[in-house]
XYZ file of C-alpha atoms in Angstrom:
665
model
C 0.000 0.000 0.000
C 1.403 3.433 -0.910
C 0.494 6.918 0.107
C -0.029 10.010 -1.989
C 2.637 10.952 -4.496
C 4.124 7.464 -4.536
C 5.299 7.774 -0.956
C 5.118 4.740 1.328
C 2.668 4.823 4.203
C 5.404 3.437 6.448
C 7.615 6.442 5.708
C 4.788 8.825 6.590
C 4.193 7.016 9.873
C 7.918 7.017 10.634
C 8.209 10.755 10.120
C 5.146 11.373 12.248
C 6.665 9.372 15.099
C 10.021 11.102 14.601
C 8.327 14.448 15.112
C 6.790 13.087 18.316
C 10.278 12.157 19.560
C 11.551 15.626 18.704
C 8.628 17.160 20.585
C 9.833 15.339 23.709
C 13.217 16.974 23.199
C 11.549 20.368 22.722
C 9.498 19.972 25.902
C 12.627 19.105 27.861
C 14.310 22.232 26.505
C 11.261 24.314 27.397
C 11.298 23.005 30.974
C 14.992 23.873 31.272
C 14.378 27.404 29.974
C 11.264 28.093 32.058
C 13.072 29.321 35.225
C 15.270 31.575 33.078
C 12.184 33.036 31.385
C 10.562 33.753 34.748
C 13.781 35.322 35.995
C 13.921 37.599 32.935
C 10.336 38.739 33.550
C 11.104 39.519 37.192
C 14.306 41.359 36.349
C 12.618 43.424 33.670
C 9.753 44.214 36.035
C 12.206 45.417 38.657
C 14.194 47.493 36.175
C 11.051 49.265 34.913
C 9.668 49.846 38.403
C 6.588 47.712 37.843
C 7.500 45.139 40.556
C 8.913 47.138 43.491
C 9.341 45.950 47.056
C 11.537 43.628 49.112
C 9.320 40.656 48.350
C 9.845 41.018 44.633
C 13.564 41.558 45.181
C 13.843 38.284 47.095
C 11.862 36.504 44.398
C 14.140 37.916 41.720
C 17.253 36.654 43.519
C 15.796 33.209 44.238
C 14.450 32.666 40.739
C 17.667 33.945 39.151
C 19.809 31.568 41.174
C 17.445 28.710 40.353
C 17.541 29.621 36.653
C 21.347 29.613 36.611
C 21.490 26.219 38.333
C 18.893 24.718 35.980
C 20.662 26.117 32.927
C 24.011 24.757 34.106
C 22.466 21.337 34.753
C 20.689 21.362 31.389
C 23.898 22.403 29.625
C 25.797 19.583 31.357
C 23.162 17.023 30.343
C 23.099 18.317 26.775
C 26.896 18.202 26.597
C 27.031 14.600 27.809
C 24.245 13.541 25.444
C 26.008 15.207 22.517
C 29.481 13.863 23.288
C 28.675 10.406 24.680
C 29.779 7.616 22.384
C 26.799 5.691 20.992
C 27.022 1.940 20.900
C 28.286 0.439 17.656
C 28.611 -3.125 16.517
C 32.217 -4.396 16.321
C 32.811 -5.172 12.659
C 35.436 -5.620 9.977
C 35.183 -2.751 7.509
C 35.486 -3.684 3.836
C 37.394 -1.075 1.860
C 35.997 -0.441 -1.585
C 39.368 -1.334 -3.115
C 39.145 -4.816 -1.596
C 35.579 -5.507 -2.797
C 34.701 -3.368 -5.838
C 32.194 -5.927 -7.131
C 30.347 -5.970 -3.803
C 30.161 -2.172 -3.687
C 29.004 -2.113 -7.287
C 26.237 -4.614 -6.546
C 25.032 -2.603 -3.528
C 25.062 0.671 -5.474
C 23.179 -0.876 -8.373
C 20.649 -2.152 -5.870
C 20.322 1.335 -4.356
C 19.850 2.849 -7.813
C 17.113 0.373 -8.620
C 15.400 1.143 -5.323
C 15.917 4.897 -5.830
C 17.517 5.370 -2.395
C 20.935 6.659 -1.264
C 23.703 4.063 -1.311
C 25.273 3.067 2.023
C 28.424 4.994 2.852
C 30.441 1.832 3.575
C 30.132 -1.934 3.977
C 31.281 -3.946 6.977
C 31.163 -7.591 8.061
C 30.038 -8.942 11.404
C 30.140 -12.510 12.791
C 26.371 -12.872 12.868
C 23.601 -14.179 10.637
C 21.869 -10.865 10.128
C 22.226 -7.639 8.133
C 21.279 -4.088 9.026
C 22.078 -0.394 8.584
C 24.100 1.356 11.273
C 24.678 5.072 11.713
C 28.317 5.850 12.462
C 28.326 9.593 12.001
C 29.382 10.235 15.617
C 32.967 11.547 15.833
C 33.908 8.709 18.217
C 33.341 6.222 15.402
C 36.023 7.793 13.240
C 35.810 10.035 10.184
C 33.032 9.103 7.760
C 34.112 7.787 4.376
C 34.322 10.402 1.663
C 31.361 10.249 -0.730
C 32.330 8.918 -4.128
C 29.331 10.299 -5.930
C 26.330 12.548 -5.404
C 23.578 10.831 -3.465
C 20.141 10.853 -5.058
C 17.317 12.794 -3.557
C 15.567 11.225 -0.614
C 12.160 9.763 -1.492
C 9.511 12.272 -0.636
C 11.260 15.313 -2.083
C 13.830 15.879 0.711
C 17.473 16.107 -0.333
C 20.149 14.632 1.886
C 21.609 17.371 4.103
C 24.987 18.587 2.889
C 27.801 16.706 4.665
C 25.526 14.027 6.134
C 26.836 10.500 5.657
C 24.642 7.572 4.773
C 24.545 4.662 7.231
C 26.948 1.744 7.010
C 25.650 -1.539 5.607
C 26.577 -4.339 8.022
C 26.425 -7.844 6.509
C 26.663 -11.128 8.394
C 29.837 -12.849 7.224
C 28.263 -16.349 6.952
C 25.955 -14.940 4.280
C 28.860 -14.011 2.030
C 30.361 -17.503 2.110
C 27.204 -19.607 2.084
C 24.844 -17.607 -0.115
C 25.066 -17.219 -3.857
C 25.354 -13.739 -5.381
C 21.678 -13.602 -6.364
C 20.554 -14.769 -2.920
C 22.675 -12.150 -1.176
C 21.257 -9.445 -3.417
C 17.712 -10.540 -2.596
C 18.420 -10.583 1.157
C 20.056 -7.150 1.099
C 17.312 -5.464 -0.948
C 15.004 -4.547 1.973
C 18.025 -3.573 4.083
C 19.447 -1.186 1.483
C 15.963 0.223 0.915
C 16.068 1.462 4.509
C 18.545 4.175 3.585
C 15.663 6.118 2.008
C 13.515 6.849 5.071
C 16.645 6.883 7.269
C 17.915 9.916 5.338
C 14.942 12.073 6.234
C 16.150 14.926 8.492
C 13.454 14.410 11.124
C 14.081 10.670 11.391
C 17.850 11.182 11.481
C 17.530 13.826 14.215
C 15.205 11.634 16.285
C 17.614 8.713 16.034
C 20.580 10.863 17.055
C 18.649 12.116 20.076
C 17.708 8.604 21.204
C 21.224 7.231 20.659
C 22.657 10.145 22.598
C 20.345 9.497 25.542
C 21.201 5.821 25.521
C 24.934 6.577 25.434
C 24.550 9.102 28.251
C 22.855 6.486 30.423
C 25.815 4.189 29.793
C 28.217 6.968 30.810
C 26.241 7.644 33.971
C 26.198 3.948 34.845
C 30.011 3.716 34.995
C 31.532 3.078 38.414
C 32.606 6.263 40.192
C 34.595 6.469 43.424
C 34.016 10.172 44.069
C 30.718 10.712 45.947
C 30.135 14.003 44.113
C 30.610 12.277 40.743
C 28.259 9.496 41.771
C 25.587 12.017 42.737
C 25.983 13.910 39.453
C 25.854 10.689 37.434
C 22.757 9.566 39.316
C 21.000 12.792 38.385
C 22.149 12.517 34.781
C 20.920 8.938 34.530
C 17.554 9.854 36.029
C 16.988 12.685 33.535
C 18.070 10.575 30.547
C 15.918 7.615 31.562
C 12.939 9.926 32.022
C 13.408 11.243 28.487
C 13.899 7.728 27.120
C 10.647 6.600 28.701
C 8.888 9.512 27.037
C 10.349 8.538 23.646
C 10.072 4.753 23.926
C 6.725 4.171 22.243
C 7.294 6.766 19.542
C 10.788 5.433 18.769
C 9.543 1.861 18.440
C 6.743 2.921 16.107
C 9.185 5.036 14.102
C 11.483 2.041 13.520
C 8.526 -0.101 12.533
C 7.518 2.532 10.029
C 11.042 2.660 8.577
C 11.129 -1.128 8.246
C 7.683 -1.172 6.670
C 8.651 1.486 4.153
C 11.868 -0.361 3.276
C 10.086 -3.681 2.821
C 7.407 -2.045 0.696
C 9.955 -0.373 -1.555
C 11.947 -3.608 -1.990
C 8.995 -5.786 -2.977
C 9.674 -5.409 -6.674
C 13.334 -6.477 -6.392
C 14.019 -10.223 -6.659
C 10.860 -11.050 -4.733
C 10.699 -14.696 -5.778
C 14.385 -15.300 -5.089
C 14.061 -13.632 -1.699
C 11.726 -16.364 -0.474
C 14.306 -19.031 -1.259
C 17.091 -16.863 0.175
C 15.277 -16.589 3.501
C 15.457 -20.369 3.785
C 19.217 -20.070 3.429
C 19.247 -17.514 6.232
C 17.750 -20.037 8.652
C 20.075 -22.771 7.471
C 23.111 -20.506 7.787
C 22.120 -19.634 11.352
C 21.890 -23.294 12.322
C 25.285 -24.118 10.818
C 26.958 -21.033 12.279
C 25.596 -21.774 15.746
C 26.855 -25.352 15.689
C 30.230 -24.337 14.261
C 30.805 -21.830 17.077
C 29.607 -23.952 19.983
C 30.897 -27.353 18.841
C 34.028 -26.537 16.800
C 35.345 -23.047 17.510
C 34.773 -23.034 21.274
C 37.081 -26.028 22.004
C 39.838 -24.309 20.007
C 39.373 -20.993 21.820
C 39.651 -22.831 25.119
C 43.086 -24.065 24.032
C 44.244 -20.589 23.061
C 43.844 -21.243 19.337
C 41.421 -19.506 16.999
C 40.333 -21.151 13.729
C 41.357 -18.697 11.024
C 38.764 -19.800 8.434
C 35.454 -19.874 10.271
C 33.433 -18.815 7.244
C 34.971 -21.586 5.161
C 34.101 -23.916 8.028
C 30.462 -22.856 8.020
C 30.247 -23.807 4.346
C 31.632 -27.247 5.195
C 29.247 -27.553 8.135
C 26.223 -26.579 6.055
C 27.258 -28.910 3.277
C 27.448 -31.721 5.824
C 24.102 -30.659 7.228
C 22.646 -30.796 3.727
C 23.955 -34.335 3.397
C 22.547 -35.501 6.740
C 19.285 -33.599 6.990
C 16.497 -34.654 4.679
C 14.965 -31.180 5.051
C 18.040 -29.753 3.326
C 17.827 -31.918 0.217
C 18.454 -29.891 -2.914
C 20.431 -27.182 -1.125
C 23.738 -28.721 -2.149
C 22.880 -28.350 -5.849
C 23.085 -24.573 -5.537
C 26.763 -24.794 -4.574
C 27.625 -24.819 -8.260
C 26.503 -21.201 -8.574
C 28.838 -18.279 -7.883
C 29.281 -17.731 -4.132
C 28.918 -14.229 -2.788
C 32.460 -14.317 -1.341
C 33.717 -14.061 -4.933
C 32.709 -10.404 -4.698
C 35.743 -9.917 -2.413
C 39.226 -9.489 -3.821
C 40.874 -11.409 -0.943
C 38.245 -13.566 0.755
C 40.896 -15.453 2.742
C 42.227 -12.322 4.453
C 38.696 -11.116 5.168
C 37.751 -14.522 6.593
C 40.774 -14.407 8.888
C 39.871 -10.934 10.142
C 36.262 -11.936 10.844
C 37.442 -15.138 12.557
C 39.657 -13.124 14.896
C 36.810 -10.745 15.665
C 34.551 -13.717 16.387
C 37.044 -15.131 18.869
C 37.307 -11.803 20.655
C 33.558 -11.196 20.828
C 32.514 -14.670 21.931
C 35.540 -15.711 23.972
C 37.542 -12.580 24.760
C 40.895 -13.803 23.490
C 43.673 -11.277 22.904
C 44.941 -10.367 19.471
C 48.551 -11.134 20.370
C 50.520 -13.530 22.506
C 52.394 -16.802 22.085
C 49.516 -18.830 23.514
C 46.857 -17.325 21.241
C 47.538 -18.220 17.628
C 45.537 -19.173 14.530
C 44.972 -22.769 13.492
C 44.035 -24.125 10.068
C 41.337 -26.725 9.653
C 43.776 -29.445 8.543
C 45.742 -28.900 11.782
C 42.664 -28.870 14.000
C 42.613 -32.590 14.967
C 46.220 -32.616 16.151
C 46.547 -29.047 17.436
C 43.174 -28.801 19.174
C 41.449 -32.162 19.616
C 44.476 -34.240 20.626
C 45.934 -31.464 22.759
C 42.619 -30.806 24.497
C 42.106 -34.441 25.428
C 45.649 -34.918 26.715
C 45.559 -31.654 28.677
C 42.282 -32.641 30.334
C 43.583 -36.127 31.069
C 46.738 -34.702 32.647
C 44.640 -32.398 34.824
C 42.498 -35.331 35.882
C 45.524 -37.267 37.115
C 46.982 -34.244 38.892
C 43.772 -33.852 40.857
C 43.773 -37.566 41.660
C 47.278 -37.084 43.059
C 46.057 -34.243 45.293
C 43.235 -36.480 46.497
C 45.783 -39.117 47.493
C 44.543 -41.715 45.013
C 47.261 -44.322 44.608
C 48.614 -45.299 41.210
C 48.173 -49.028 40.661
C 51.541 -49.254 38.978
C 53.329 -48.236 42.165
C 52.949 -51.736 43.609
C 53.517 -53.830 40.494
C 56.112 -51.920 38.483
C 59.697 -50.876 38.947
C 60.259 -47.296 40.072
C 60.127 -44.765 37.243
C 58.089 -46.931 34.895
C 54.655 -46.212 36.270
C 52.397 -43.893 34.275
C 48.888 -42.470 34.172
C 46.329 -45.112 33.292
C 42.609 -45.173 32.651
C 42.334 -48.074 35.081
C 43.293 -45.728 37.923
C 40.324 -43.492 37.114
C 37.912 -46.391 36.736
C 38.971 -48.002 39.996
C 38.642 -44.756 41.911
C 35.169 -43.913 40.600
C 33.759 -47.423 40.868
C 31.261 -47.631 43.716
C 31.797 -50.779 45.846
C 28.934 -53.213 45.778
C 28.798 -53.324 49.583
C 27.975 -49.636 49.987
C 28.552 -46.107 48.830
C 31.463 -45.381 51.169
C 34.637 -43.693 50.168
C 37.155 -45.708 48.183
C 40.497 -46.752 49.747
C 43.128 -44.121 49.269
C 40.649 -41.281 49.069
C 41.765 -38.149 50.926
C 39.928 -36.946 53.966
C 37.259 -34.305 53.671
C 39.680 -31.604 54.681
C 42.350 -32.470 52.118
C 43.333 -30.377 49.155
C 40.726 -30.270 46.460
C 38.116 -32.183 48.431
C 35.991 -29.172 49.271
C 33.268 -28.193 46.852
C 35.447 -25.494 45.364
C 35.236 -23.034 42.607
C 33.454 -23.448 39.371
C 35.769 -23.389 36.411
C 37.376 -20.278 35.093
C 38.935 -19.679 31.753
C 42.208 -21.375 30.950
C 43.977 -23.605 28.496
C 41.543 -26.394 27.919
C 39.020 -25.017 30.380
C 37.141 -21.806 29.612
C 34.402 -20.126 31.576
C 31.693 -21.385 29.264
C 30.262 -24.815 29.321
C 30.225 -27.263 26.571
C 26.652 -27.366 25.335
C 24.467 -29.136 27.849
C 22.844 -31.168 25.158
C 22.117 -34.809 24.724
C 24.928 -37.237 25.591
C 25.735 -37.720 21.909
C 27.438 -34.341 21.744
C 30.393 -35.414 23.868
C 33.716 -36.054 22.139
C 33.829 -39.470 20.607
C 30.103 -40.042 20.398
C 28.033 -40.873 17.376
C 26.866 -38.009 15.225
C 23.317 -36.769 15.114
C 21.795 -37.678 11.790
C 18.303 -36.383 12.423
C 16.885 -33.051 11.275
C 18.277 -29.959 12.957
C 16.078 -27.025 13.818
C 17.414 -23.991 11.935
C 15.822 -21.652 14.448
C 17.953 -22.914 17.309
C 19.833 -20.073 18.985
C 22.963 -20.056 21.099
C 22.455 -18.844 24.662
C 24.632 -15.873 25.565
C 24.261 -15.089 29.258
C 26.912 -13.000 30.964
C 28.985 -14.878 33.519
C 28.727 -13.288 36.962
C 31.764 -13.357 39.250
C 31.299 -14.679 42.757
C 33.484 -14.398 45.844
C 35.866 -17.288 46.560
C 34.963 -19.912 49.079
C 36.906 -20.614 52.241
C 38.148 -23.819 50.702
C 39.566 -22.176 47.608
C 43.302 -22.746 47.432
C 43.956 -20.241 44.660
C 46.407 -17.423 45.236
C 45.334 -13.828 45.811
C 44.327 -12.217 42.562
C 42.928 -15.435 41.121
C 39.726 -15.353 39.158
C 36.765 -15.100 41.540
C 34.910 -18.351 41.945
C 31.693 -19.410 43.555
C 30.936 -22.445 45.661
C 29.421 -25.352 43.920
C 26.006 -26.143 45.248
C 24.117 -29.409 45.178
C 22.930 -28.742 41.637
C 26.523 -28.369 40.411
C 27.637 -31.670 41.958
C 24.338 -33.505 41.775
C 23.807 -36.550 39.616
C 27.085 -38.224 40.594
C 28.601 -40.291 43.381
C 30.448 -39.087 46.472
C 33.798 -39.820 44.882
C 32.724 -38.190 41.650
C 31.611 -35.047 43.498
C 34.964 -34.763 45.280
C 36.851 -35.259 42.022
C 34.652 -32.722 40.225
C 35.259 -30.149 42.975
C 38.996 -30.688 42.717
C 38.913 -30.280 38.942
C 36.939 -27.051 39.263
C 39.438 -25.594 41.740
C 42.351 -26.660 39.534
C 40.774 -24.975 36.524
C 40.377 -21.746 38.505
C 44.036 -21.791 39.508
C 45.173 -22.430 35.934
C 43.065 -19.566 34.643
C 44.441 -17.188 37.255
C 47.997 -18.186 36.377
C 47.299 -17.743 32.666
C 45.883 -14.259 33.263
C 48.922 -13.200 35.294
C 51.305 -14.618 32.690
C 49.469 -12.992 29.790
C 49.195 -9.565 31.411
C 52.723 -8.558 30.431
C 53.150 -10.752 27.366
C 53.721 -9.061 24.049
C 54.089 -10.681 20.683
C 53.935 -9.610 17.037
C 50.408 -8.920 15.908
C 48.707 -11.408 13.634
C 48.186 -10.535 9.973
C 44.477 -10.032 10.570
C 45.175 -7.525 13.321
C 47.519 -5.431 11.185
C 45.728 -5.647 7.851
C 44.205 -2.170 8.022
C 40.791 -2.343 6.430
C 40.935 -6.140 6.560
C 41.208 -6.174 10.348
C 38.648 -5.785 13.142
C 37.604 -2.214 13.864
C 39.131 -2.052 17.336
C 37.838 1.490 17.892
C 34.252 0.255 18.044
C 34.468 -1.594 21.337
C 36.154 -1.564 24.722
C 38.722 -4.308 25.244
C 37.945 -4.374 28.951
C 34.391 -5.544 28.240
C 35.369 -8.630 26.222
C 33.864 -11.080 25.663
C 30.774 -9.129 24.712
C 28.742 -12.248 23.845
C 29.997 -15.285 25.768
C 28.635 -18.465 24.205
C 28.122 -20.603 27.275
C 27.467 -20.232 31.015
C 29.955 -21.731 33.512
C 30.101 -25.501 33.495
C 28.838 -27.489 36.441
C 31.146 -29.828 38.299
C 29.375 -32.856 36.829
C 29.905 -31.593 33.292
C 33.586 -30.934 33.980
C 34.061 -34.418 35.399
C 32.300 -36.035 32.432
C 34.441 -34.107 29.944
C 37.682 -35.091 31.693
C 36.799 -38.769 31.898
C 35.811 -38.753 28.241
C 39.147 -37.138 27.387
C 41.014 -39.830 29.332
C 39.132 -42.583 27.505
C 39.965 -40.978 24.155
C 43.653 -40.772 25.103
C 43.655 -44.459 26.018
C 41.943 -45.306 22.741
C 44.552 -43.363 20.744
C 47.557 -44.829 22.578
C 46.440 -48.448 22.932
C 43.934 -49.127 20.140
C 45.110 -47.011 17.201
C 42.280 -44.473 17.314
C 42.846 -40.987 15.929
C 41.456 -37.541 16.735
C 39.065 -36.088 14.206
C 36.857 -33.113 13.422
C 33.154 -33.344 12.731
C 31.865 -30.117 11.209
C 28.602 -30.278 13.128
C 29.581 -31.996 16.374
C 33.181 -30.887 16.895
C 36.002 -33.086 18.269
C 35.522 -36.744 17.383
C 37.239 -40.048 18.122
C 37.842 -42.058 14.954
C 38.430 -45.793 14.496
C 39.513 -46.611 10.944
C 38.095 -43.274 9.810
C 34.663 -43.835 11.362
C 33.322 -42.081 14.452
C 33.147 -44.105 17.627
C 29.636 -44.650 18.895
C 28.045 -45.196 22.309
C 30.862 -43.646 24.375
C 28.776 -40.953 26.061
C 26.189 -43.272 27.679
C 28.989 -45.468 29.027
C 30.814 -42.506 30.567
C 27.588 -41.175 32.070
C 26.946 -44.549 33.679
C 30.308 -44.324 35.453
C 29.796 -40.696 36.491
C 26.202 -40.974 37.668
C 26.127 -44.398 39.297
C 29.768 -45.475 39.660
C 29.160 -48.477 37.380
C 32.128 -49.054 35.029
C 30.531 -52.097 33.366
C 29.183 -50.421 30.197
C 32.428 -48.503 29.673
C 34.610 -51.582 30.163
C 32.441 -53.520 27.724
C 32.735 -50.697 25.171
C 36.524 -50.647 25.528
C 36.813 -54.425 25.254
C 34.960 -54.427 21.940
C 37.361 -51.843 20.514
C 40.525 -53.320 21.999
C 41.269 -50.444 24.383
C 43.532 -51.461 27.290
C 42.856 -49.312 30.368
C 45.845 -50.679 32.297
C 48.366 -49.284 29.802
C 49.928 -45.853 30.528
C 48.960 -43.039 28.172
C 50.897 -40.016 26.955
C 49.847 -36.734 28.512
C 50.908 -33.090 28.130
């Protein structure tokens, strides 16, 4: 439906709501000027002799002082709102020289839609696309216009010097979608530059972003009581104005979106329906790639440098497994949208680094934080992760006083860590649930329900997905349909004070005591071992943070590639990770992961198994090139009930010898 003169009804509604937002700003200005206006009237009345007397003199002084205070407060609020840095999405900016075909496609699309072209294009590690205003000075100088922008629909020309918004594109779209599909998906987004260029809408958006940024400034921690009081007043005023604008701002954005969608209807409408299916599929593959594949590497201090290439492999595998995705693989013969980039490999590396920083918080430099290629992933990440976890498991068993079986039967110096030691310790005796021989007393090191895990090599602050048992390393893959709408939870981890039983040094990462839910679902011995592992992880993370604080190393190519690197000016390093993938793991989950790692190490060292990478399920244990099945239920049986029978039967069938020492790191 269109309005008069070929103008979209959504644009009319958006401008109407923008004027309502600006009226809120005008009312606030009027309130700030009201005491000054009254003071002027009183002063003029006194100067002309119309308001004589001591009463009027006192009123003039009181109102004048009040007017000065209100004007100073209003000026301070206006200054903070104008200068506060609005939030911006961390992205990788694409220079026009590095993607001329992509810029040409977007400009052709803008010409067809009769709207201004975006001022720049940037990539973000997300499955979404939008327009973002970066005209604030804190976001850097706007790109120089390369041509004259067309008139804004509705007869309003773009104000001189005003920059169009930046087009932000989800990086998985460029690698998974074909050129025509990307064009169809971007059509309604690019169409939004038309109503966004209207002066009233642009002014309303700047006002709202300024208020939001001012609230963020006022919310910062202040030690000075006077600063805290001033910030409290600033926050109260800004929140009051935001509440007055909330409904109008929401309706304005709906109107802008409606106008953009209406204008883009005639552009690739049929292809857009099929492209939206690819959006859902890309989200499912990207989610699984991050949580199942990238997260284990980040925990080891390695970041996969070709995440977007990996999402193509993951989605191709998903197309092979999922009957709902039949026919999607046939489109891979068409030209991919990443061909619009001059150097897709460098851009993929830059986006992969940004992804690691946003979702895990890893630094850009340092000897323990380096890129890893996909062909190196099994050895550099999977094998190293399992052996690191297995080594930690045996160190905690040592602190618990659990005896090594080899100490009695083998010559000194030849004993080694074995899976049998773990099985024997966790096996619940048939005559009762008492503690096993050799178990440390309740007051020994690591026996208290200690800290939940912190970040560290092989043990980050985010859990492995608490999914079905088949997602553990070495389990069978999931061949059933996958819901494309599945989202990755991103709660912020909250620090907690350390417990009395925490043995970490001062300055260690704060931990919180594990409650019954953290250690529930396991035996007494398993709970003690899980608590010890959690405390050990916290100590390792604290040591890694202290060691990395003063470490410097040459920057990676992605960090020094100029336009092909993350836009570091758009976020605060102290707030990373901005979007952590997983909440802290429970003690039971940590124990299960470590036992699984020990089983995988024994399988590799005694039965010829190899580490592998499954694009959808992450680290995998391979026997003769095929994934091992039924490991997770067997491990859970040992953890939950202390019954090693299913696990021993599984190992016997595959020829795994638990009594043989394994190689650890």
